[in-house]
Coordinates of N, CA and C in Angstrom, one line a residue:
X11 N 0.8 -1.2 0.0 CA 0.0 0.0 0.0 C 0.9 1.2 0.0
X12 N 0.5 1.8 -1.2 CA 1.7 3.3 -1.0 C 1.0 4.3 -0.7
X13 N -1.0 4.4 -0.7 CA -1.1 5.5 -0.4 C -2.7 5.4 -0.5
X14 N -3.7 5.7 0.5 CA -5.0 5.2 1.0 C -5.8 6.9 1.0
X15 N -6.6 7.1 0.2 CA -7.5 8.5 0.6 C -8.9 7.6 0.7
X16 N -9.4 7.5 2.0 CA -10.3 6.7 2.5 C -11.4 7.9 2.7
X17 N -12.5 6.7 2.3 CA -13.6 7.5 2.3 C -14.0 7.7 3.7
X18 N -14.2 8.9 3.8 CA -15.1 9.9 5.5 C -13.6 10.0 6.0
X19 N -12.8 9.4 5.7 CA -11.7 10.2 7.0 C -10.3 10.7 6.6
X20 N -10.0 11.4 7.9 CA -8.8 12.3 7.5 C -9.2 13.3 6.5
X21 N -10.4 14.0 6.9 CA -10.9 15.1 6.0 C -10.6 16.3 6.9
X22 N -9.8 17.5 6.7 CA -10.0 18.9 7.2 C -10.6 19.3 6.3
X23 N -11.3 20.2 7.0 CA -12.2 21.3 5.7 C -12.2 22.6 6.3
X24 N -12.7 23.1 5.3 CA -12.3 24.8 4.9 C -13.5 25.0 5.3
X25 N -14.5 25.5 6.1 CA -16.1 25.6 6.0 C -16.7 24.0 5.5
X26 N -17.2 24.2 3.9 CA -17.4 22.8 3.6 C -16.6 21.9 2.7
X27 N -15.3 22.8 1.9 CA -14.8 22.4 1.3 C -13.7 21.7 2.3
X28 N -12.6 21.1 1.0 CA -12.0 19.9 1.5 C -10.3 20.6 1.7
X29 N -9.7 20.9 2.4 CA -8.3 21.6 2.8 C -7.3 19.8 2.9
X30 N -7.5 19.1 3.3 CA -6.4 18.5 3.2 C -7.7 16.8 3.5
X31 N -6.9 15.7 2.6 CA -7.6 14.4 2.8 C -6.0 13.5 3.2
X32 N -5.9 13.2 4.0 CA -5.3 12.9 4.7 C -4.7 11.4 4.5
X33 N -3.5 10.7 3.9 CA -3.3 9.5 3.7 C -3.2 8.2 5.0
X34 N -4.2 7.8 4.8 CA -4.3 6.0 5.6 C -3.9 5.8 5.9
X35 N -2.5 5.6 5.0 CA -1.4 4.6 4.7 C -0.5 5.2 5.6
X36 N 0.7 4.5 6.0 CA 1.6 4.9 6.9 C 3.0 5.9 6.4
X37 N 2.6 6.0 4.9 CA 3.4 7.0 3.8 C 3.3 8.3 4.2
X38 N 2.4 8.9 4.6 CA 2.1 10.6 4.8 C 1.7 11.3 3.3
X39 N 1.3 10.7 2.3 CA 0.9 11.3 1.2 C -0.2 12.3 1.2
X40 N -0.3 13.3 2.2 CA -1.6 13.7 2.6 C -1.8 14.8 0.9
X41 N -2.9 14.5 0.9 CA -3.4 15.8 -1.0 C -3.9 16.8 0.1
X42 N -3.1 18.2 -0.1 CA -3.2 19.5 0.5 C -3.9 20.3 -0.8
X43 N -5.4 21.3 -0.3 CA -5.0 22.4 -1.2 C -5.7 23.8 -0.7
X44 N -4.7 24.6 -0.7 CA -4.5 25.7 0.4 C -5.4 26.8 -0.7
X45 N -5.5 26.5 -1.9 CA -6.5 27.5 -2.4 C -7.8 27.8 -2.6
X46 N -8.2 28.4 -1.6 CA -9.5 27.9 -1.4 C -10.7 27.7 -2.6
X47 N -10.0 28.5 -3.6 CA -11.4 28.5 -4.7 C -11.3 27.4 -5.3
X48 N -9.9 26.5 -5.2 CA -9.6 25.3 -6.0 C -10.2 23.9 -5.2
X49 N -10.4 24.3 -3.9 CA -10.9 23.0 -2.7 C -11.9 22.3 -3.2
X50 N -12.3 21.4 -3.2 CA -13.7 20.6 -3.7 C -14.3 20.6 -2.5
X51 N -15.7 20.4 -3.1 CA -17.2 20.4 -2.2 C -16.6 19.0 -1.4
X52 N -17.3 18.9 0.2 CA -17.7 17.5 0.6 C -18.9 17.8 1.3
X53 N -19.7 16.1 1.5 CA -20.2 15.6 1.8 C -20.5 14.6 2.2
X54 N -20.8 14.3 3.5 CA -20.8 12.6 3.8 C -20.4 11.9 3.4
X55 N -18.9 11.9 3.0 CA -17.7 11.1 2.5 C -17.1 11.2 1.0
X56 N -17.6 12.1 0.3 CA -18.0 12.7 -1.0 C -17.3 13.5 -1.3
X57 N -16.3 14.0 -2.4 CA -15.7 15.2 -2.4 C -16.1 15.4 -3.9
X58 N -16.9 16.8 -3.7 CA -17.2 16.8 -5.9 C -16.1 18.1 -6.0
X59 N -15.4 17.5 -7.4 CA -14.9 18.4 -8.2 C -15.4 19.5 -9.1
X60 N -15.1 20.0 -9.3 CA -16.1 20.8 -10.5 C -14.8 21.4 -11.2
X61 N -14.6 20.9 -12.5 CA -13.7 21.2 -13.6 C -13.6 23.0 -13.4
X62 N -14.6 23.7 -13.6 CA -14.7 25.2 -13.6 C -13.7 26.0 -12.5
X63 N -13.7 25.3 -11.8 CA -12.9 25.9 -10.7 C -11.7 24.9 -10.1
X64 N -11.1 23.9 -10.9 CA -10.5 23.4 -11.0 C -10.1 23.4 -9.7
X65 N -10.9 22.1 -9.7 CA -11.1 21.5 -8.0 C -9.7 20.7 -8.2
X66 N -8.8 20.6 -7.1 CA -8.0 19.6 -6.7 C -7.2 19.5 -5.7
X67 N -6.4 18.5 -5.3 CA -5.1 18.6 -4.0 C -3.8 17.5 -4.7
X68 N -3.4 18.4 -3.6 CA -1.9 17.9 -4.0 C -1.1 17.5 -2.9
X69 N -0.6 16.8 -3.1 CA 1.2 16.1 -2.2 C 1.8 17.6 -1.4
X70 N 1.8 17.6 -0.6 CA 3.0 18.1 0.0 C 4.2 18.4 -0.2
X71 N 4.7 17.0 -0.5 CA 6.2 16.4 -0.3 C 6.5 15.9 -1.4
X72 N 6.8 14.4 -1.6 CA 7.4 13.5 -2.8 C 6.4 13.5 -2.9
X73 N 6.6 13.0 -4.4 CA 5.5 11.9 -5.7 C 5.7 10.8 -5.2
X74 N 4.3 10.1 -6.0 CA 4.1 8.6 -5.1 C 4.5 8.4 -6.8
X75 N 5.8 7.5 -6.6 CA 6.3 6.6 -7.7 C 5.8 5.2 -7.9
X76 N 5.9 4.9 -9.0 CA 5.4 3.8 -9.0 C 6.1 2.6 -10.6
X77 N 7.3 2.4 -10.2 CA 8.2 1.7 -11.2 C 7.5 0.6 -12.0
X78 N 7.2 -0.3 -11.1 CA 6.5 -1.5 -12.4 C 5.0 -1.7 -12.0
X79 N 4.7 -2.6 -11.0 CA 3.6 -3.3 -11.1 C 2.6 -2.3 -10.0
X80 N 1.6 -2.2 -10.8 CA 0.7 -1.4 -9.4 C -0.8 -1.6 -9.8
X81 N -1.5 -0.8 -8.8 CA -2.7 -1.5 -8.5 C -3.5 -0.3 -8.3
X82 N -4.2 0.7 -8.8 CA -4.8 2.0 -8.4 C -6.5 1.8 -8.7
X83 N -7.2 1.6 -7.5 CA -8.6 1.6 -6.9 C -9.4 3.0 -6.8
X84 N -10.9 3.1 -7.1 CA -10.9 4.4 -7.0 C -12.5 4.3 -6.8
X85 N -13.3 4.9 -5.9 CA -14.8 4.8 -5.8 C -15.2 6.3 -6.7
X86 N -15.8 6.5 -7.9 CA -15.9 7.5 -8.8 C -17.5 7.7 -9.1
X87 N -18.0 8.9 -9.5 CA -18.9 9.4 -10.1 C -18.6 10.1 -11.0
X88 N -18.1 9.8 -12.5 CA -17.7 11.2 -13.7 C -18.7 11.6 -14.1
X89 N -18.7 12.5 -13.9 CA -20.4 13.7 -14.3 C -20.2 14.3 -16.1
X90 N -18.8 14.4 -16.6 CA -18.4 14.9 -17.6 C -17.2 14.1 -18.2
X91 N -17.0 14.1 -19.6 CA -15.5 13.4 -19.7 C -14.4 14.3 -20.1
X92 N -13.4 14.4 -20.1 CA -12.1 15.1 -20.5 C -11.3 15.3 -18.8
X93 N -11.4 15.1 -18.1 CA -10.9 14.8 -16.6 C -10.2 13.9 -16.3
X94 N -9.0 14.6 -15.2 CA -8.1 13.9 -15.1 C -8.4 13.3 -13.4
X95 N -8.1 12.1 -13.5 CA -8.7 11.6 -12.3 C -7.2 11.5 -10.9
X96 N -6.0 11.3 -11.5 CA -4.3 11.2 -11.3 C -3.7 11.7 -11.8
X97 N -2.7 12.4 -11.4 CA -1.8 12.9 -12.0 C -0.9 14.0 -11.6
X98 N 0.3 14.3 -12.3 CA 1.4 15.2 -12.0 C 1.3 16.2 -12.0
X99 N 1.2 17.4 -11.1 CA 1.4 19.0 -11.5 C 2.3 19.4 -11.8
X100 N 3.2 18.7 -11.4 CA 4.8 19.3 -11.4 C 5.4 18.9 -12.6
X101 N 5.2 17.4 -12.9 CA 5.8 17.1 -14.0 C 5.1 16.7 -15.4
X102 N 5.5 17.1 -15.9 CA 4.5 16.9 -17.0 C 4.2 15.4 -17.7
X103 N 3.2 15.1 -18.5 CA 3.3 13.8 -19.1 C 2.9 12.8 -18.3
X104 N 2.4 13.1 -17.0 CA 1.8 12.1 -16.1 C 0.6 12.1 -15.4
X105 N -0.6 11.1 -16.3 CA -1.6 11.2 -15.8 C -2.8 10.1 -16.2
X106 N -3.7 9.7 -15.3 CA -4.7 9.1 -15.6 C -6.1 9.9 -15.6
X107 N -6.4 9.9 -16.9 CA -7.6 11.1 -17.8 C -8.8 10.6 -18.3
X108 N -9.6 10.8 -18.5 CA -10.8 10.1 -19.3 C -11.1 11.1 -20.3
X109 N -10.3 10.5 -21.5 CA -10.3 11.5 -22.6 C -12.1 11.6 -23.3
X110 N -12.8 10.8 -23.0 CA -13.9 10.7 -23.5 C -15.0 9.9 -23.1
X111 N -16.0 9.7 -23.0 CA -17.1 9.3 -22.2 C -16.7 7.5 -22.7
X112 N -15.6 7.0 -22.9 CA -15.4 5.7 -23.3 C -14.1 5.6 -23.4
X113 N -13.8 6.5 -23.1 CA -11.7 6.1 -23.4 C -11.5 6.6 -22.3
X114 N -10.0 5.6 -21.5 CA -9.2 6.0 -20.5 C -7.8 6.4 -21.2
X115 N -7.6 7.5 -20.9 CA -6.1 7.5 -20.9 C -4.8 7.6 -20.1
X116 N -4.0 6.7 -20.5 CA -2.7 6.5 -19.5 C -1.4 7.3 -19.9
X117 N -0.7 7.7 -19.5 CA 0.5 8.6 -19.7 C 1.4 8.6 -18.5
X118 N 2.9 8.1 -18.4 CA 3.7 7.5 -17.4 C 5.1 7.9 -18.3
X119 N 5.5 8.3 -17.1 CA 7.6 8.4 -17.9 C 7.3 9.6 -18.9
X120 N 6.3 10.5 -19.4 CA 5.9 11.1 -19.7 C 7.1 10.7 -21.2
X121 N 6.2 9.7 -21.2 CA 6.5 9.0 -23.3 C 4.9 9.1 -23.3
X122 N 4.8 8.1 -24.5 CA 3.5 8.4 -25.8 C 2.3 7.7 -24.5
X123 N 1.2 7.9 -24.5 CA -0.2 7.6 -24.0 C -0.4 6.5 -24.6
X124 N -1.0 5.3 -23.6 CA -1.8 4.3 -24.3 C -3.4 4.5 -24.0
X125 N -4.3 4.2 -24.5 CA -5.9 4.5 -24.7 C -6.7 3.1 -24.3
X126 N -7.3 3.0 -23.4 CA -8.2 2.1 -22.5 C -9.3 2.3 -23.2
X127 N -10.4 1.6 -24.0 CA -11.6 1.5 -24.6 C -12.5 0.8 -23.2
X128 N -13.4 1.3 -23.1 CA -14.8 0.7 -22.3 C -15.3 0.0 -23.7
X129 N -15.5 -1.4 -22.6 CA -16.2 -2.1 -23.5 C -17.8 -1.9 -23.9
X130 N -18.6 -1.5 -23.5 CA -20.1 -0.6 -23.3 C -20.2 0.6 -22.7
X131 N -21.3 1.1 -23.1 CA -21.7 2.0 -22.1 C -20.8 2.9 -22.2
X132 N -20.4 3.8 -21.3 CA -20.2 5.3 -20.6 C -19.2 5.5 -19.7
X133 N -18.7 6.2 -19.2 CA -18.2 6.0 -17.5 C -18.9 7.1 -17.0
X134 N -20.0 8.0 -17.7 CA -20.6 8.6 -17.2 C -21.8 7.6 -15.8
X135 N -21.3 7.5 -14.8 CA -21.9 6.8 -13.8 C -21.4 6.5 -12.5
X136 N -22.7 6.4 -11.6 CA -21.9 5.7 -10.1 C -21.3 4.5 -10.6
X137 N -20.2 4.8 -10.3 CA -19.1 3.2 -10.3 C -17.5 3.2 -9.8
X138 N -17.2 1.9 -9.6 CA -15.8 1.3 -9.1 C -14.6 0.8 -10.1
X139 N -13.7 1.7 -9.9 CA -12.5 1.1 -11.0 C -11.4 0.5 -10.3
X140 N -10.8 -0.4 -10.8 CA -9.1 -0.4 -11.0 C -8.8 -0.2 -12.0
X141 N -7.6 0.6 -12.3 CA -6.5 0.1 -13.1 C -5.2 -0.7 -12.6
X142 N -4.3 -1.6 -13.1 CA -3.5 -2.3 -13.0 C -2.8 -2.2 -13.8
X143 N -1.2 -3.0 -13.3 CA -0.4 -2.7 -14.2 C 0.7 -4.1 -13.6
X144 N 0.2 -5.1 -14.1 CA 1.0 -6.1 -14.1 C 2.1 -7.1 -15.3
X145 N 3.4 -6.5 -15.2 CA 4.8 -7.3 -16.3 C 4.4 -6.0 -17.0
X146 N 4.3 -4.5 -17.2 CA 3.8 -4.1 -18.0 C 2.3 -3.8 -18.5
X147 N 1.5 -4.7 -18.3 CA 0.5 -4.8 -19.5 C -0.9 -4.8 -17.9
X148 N -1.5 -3.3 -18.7 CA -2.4 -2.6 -18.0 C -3.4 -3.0 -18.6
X149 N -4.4 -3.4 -17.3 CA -6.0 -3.8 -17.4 C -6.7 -2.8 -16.5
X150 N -7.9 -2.6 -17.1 CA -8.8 -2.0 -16.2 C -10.0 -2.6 -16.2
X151 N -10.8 -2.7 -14.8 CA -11.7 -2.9 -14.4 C -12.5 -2.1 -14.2
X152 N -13.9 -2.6 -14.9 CA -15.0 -1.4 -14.5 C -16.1 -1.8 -13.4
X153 N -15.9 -1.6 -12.4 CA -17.7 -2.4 -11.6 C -17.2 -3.7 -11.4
X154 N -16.0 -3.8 -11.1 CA -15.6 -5.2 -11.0 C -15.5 -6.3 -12.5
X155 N -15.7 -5.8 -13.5 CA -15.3 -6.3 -14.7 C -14.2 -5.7 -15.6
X156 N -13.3 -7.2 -15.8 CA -12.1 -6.5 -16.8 C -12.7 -6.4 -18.0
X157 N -12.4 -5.1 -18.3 CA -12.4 -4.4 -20.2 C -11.3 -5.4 -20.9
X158 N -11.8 -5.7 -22.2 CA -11.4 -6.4 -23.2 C -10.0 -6.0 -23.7
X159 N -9.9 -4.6 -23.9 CA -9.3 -3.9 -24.7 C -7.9 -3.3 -23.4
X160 N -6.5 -4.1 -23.4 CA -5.3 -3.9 -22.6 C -4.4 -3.4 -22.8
X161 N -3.3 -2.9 -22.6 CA -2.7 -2.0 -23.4 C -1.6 -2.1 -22.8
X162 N 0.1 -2.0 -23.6 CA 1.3 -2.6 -22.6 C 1.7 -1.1 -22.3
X163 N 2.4 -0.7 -21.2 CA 3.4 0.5 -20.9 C 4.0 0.3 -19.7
X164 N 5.2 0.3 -20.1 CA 6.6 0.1 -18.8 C 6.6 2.1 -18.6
X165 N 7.3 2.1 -17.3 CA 8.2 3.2 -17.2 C 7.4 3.8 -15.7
X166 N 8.4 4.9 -14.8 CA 7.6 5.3 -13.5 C 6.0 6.3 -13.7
X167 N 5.2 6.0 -13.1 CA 3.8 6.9 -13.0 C 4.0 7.3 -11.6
X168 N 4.2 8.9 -12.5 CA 4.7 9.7 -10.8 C 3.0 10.3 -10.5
X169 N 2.6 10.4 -9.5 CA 1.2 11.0 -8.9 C 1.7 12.2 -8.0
X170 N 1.5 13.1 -8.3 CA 1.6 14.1 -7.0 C -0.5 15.3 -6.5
X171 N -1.6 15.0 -7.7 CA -2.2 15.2 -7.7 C -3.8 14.3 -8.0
X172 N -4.6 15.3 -7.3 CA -5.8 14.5 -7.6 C -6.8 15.5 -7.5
X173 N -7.4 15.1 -9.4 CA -8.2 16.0 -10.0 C -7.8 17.1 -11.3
X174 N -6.1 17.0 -11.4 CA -5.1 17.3 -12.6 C -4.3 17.0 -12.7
X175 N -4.0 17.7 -13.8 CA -2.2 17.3 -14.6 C -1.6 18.3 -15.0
X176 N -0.9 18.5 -15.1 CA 0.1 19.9 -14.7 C -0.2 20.7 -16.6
X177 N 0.1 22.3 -16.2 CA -0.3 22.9 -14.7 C -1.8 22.8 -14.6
X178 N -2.8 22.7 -13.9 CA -4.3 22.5 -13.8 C -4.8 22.6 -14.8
X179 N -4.5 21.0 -15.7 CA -5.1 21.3 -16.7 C -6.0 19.9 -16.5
X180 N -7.0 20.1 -17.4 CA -8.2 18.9 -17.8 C -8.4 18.7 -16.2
X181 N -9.2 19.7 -15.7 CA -9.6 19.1 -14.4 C -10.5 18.1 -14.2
X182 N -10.6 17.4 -13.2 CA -11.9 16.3 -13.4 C -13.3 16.9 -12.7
X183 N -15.0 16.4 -13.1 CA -15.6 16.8 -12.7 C -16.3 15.5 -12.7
X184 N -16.5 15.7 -11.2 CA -17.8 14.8 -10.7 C -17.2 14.3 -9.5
X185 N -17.9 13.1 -8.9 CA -17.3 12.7 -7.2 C -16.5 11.9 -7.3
X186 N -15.8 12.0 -6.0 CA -14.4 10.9 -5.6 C -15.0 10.5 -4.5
X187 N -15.0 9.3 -4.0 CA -15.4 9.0 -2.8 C -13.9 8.2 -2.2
X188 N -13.2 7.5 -2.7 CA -11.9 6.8 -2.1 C -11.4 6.9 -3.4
X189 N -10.1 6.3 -2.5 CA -8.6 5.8 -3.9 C -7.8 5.3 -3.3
X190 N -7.4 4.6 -3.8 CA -6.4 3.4 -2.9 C -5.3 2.9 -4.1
X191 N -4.1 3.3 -3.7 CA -2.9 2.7 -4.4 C -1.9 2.3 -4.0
X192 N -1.6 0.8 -5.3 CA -0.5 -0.1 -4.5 C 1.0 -0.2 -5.0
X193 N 1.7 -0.5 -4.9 CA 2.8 -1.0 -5.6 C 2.8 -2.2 -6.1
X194 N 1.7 -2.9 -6.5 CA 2.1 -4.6 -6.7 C 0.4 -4.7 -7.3
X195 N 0.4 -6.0 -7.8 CA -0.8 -6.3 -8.8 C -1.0 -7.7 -8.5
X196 N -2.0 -8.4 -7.8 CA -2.2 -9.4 -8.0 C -3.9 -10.1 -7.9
X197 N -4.4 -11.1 -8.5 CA -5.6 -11.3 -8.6 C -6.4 -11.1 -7.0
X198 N -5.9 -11.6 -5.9 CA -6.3 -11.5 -4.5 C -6.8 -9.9 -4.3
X199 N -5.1 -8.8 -4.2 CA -5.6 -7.9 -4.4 C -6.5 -6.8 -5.1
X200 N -7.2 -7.4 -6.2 CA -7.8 -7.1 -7.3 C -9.3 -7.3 -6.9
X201 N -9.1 -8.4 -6.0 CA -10.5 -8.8 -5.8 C -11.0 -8.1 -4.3
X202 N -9.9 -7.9 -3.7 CA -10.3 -7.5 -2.4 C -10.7 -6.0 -2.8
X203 N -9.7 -5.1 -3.4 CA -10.3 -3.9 -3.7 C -11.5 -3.8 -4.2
X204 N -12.1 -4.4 -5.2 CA -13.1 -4.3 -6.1 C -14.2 -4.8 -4.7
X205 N -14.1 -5.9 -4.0 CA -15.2 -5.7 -2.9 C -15.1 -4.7 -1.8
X206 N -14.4 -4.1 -1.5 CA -14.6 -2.8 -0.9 C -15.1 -1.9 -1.2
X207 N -14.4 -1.3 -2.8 CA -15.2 -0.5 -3.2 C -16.8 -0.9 -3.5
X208 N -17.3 -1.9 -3.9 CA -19.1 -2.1 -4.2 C -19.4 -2.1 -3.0
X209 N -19.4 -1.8 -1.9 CA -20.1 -1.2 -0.7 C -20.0 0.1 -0.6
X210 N -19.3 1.0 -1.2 CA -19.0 2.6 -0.6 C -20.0 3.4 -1.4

């Protein structure tokens, strides 16, 4: 576990917005954001973004690195597509985005993007994701189902943000309820996250 933003806790807030979500994990990755127009809404465990005002938080400190195999969990509501749901402010070329109401996109080592197709449907919706990234070769999970369509890319996926990608660009809109990332990929963990998240 490199880094846990758990739903309802380790929330400060600004009045009702969100000042710092505080990491789980025993890392200290807390996402800080001291601007207040930039804070996202909460609610009962809920934090909405809203692209317009380019809701987000950020790291502190280090980037959460992530060399080979990882595991990134996420309880989501996308209300819009072109949002970045992960990603670098600092550095450029690193980010996980929903280029379109059916495509995910990945960008790591800030080389060329590979493109995640939904196999139906939308991601406009209440739902639960992984992505993964095991030997390489990235799967995503939608609602507890793997998409057909996988896609290989080596190289580090630095995160220092959530909600953009440097500098505040392609904000994401709609809710975050958790996010949970790992350094390691394996079917056990895959399965345990995906039942955690369908309760939240």
């Amino acid at each position: 576990l490199e880094a846990w933003y758990q739903k309802g806790e380790g929330i400060t807030l600004n009045g009702s917005d969100v000042q710092t979500w505080a990491d789980s994990s025993s890392n200290s990755y807390d996402m800080i954001q001291d601007t207040a127009t930039e804070q996202p809404a909460y609610s009962a465990g809920v934090l909405t973004f809203a692209s317009a005002d380019k809701n987000n938080l950020q790291t502190s400190g280090a980037d959460i690195e992530l060399t080979g195999d990882f595991t990134i969990g996420a309880k989501i509501h996308l209300t819009a597509a072109g949002g970045t749901l992960l990603g670098d402010n600092t550095i450029a070329g690193e980010f996980i985005r929903f280029t379109s109401t059916t495509e995910l996109r990945v960008r790591v080592a800030s080389g060329t993007a590979v493109n995640i197709d939904k196999d139906s449907g939308t991601w406009l919706e209440d739902a639960y994701m992984i992505l993964t990234r095991s030997s390489d070769v990235m799967t995503l999970y939608w609602k507890g189902v793997a998409q057909a369509d996988t896609e290989t890319k080596a190289g580090t996926a630095s995160i220092d943000a959530i909600g953009v990608r440097r500098t505040d660009t392609n904000p994401y809109e709609g809710t975050i309820s958790e996010i949970q990332i790992y350094s390691s990929s394996s079917a056990a963990l895959i399965a345990n996250i995906n039942d955690r998240l369908s309760t939240l």
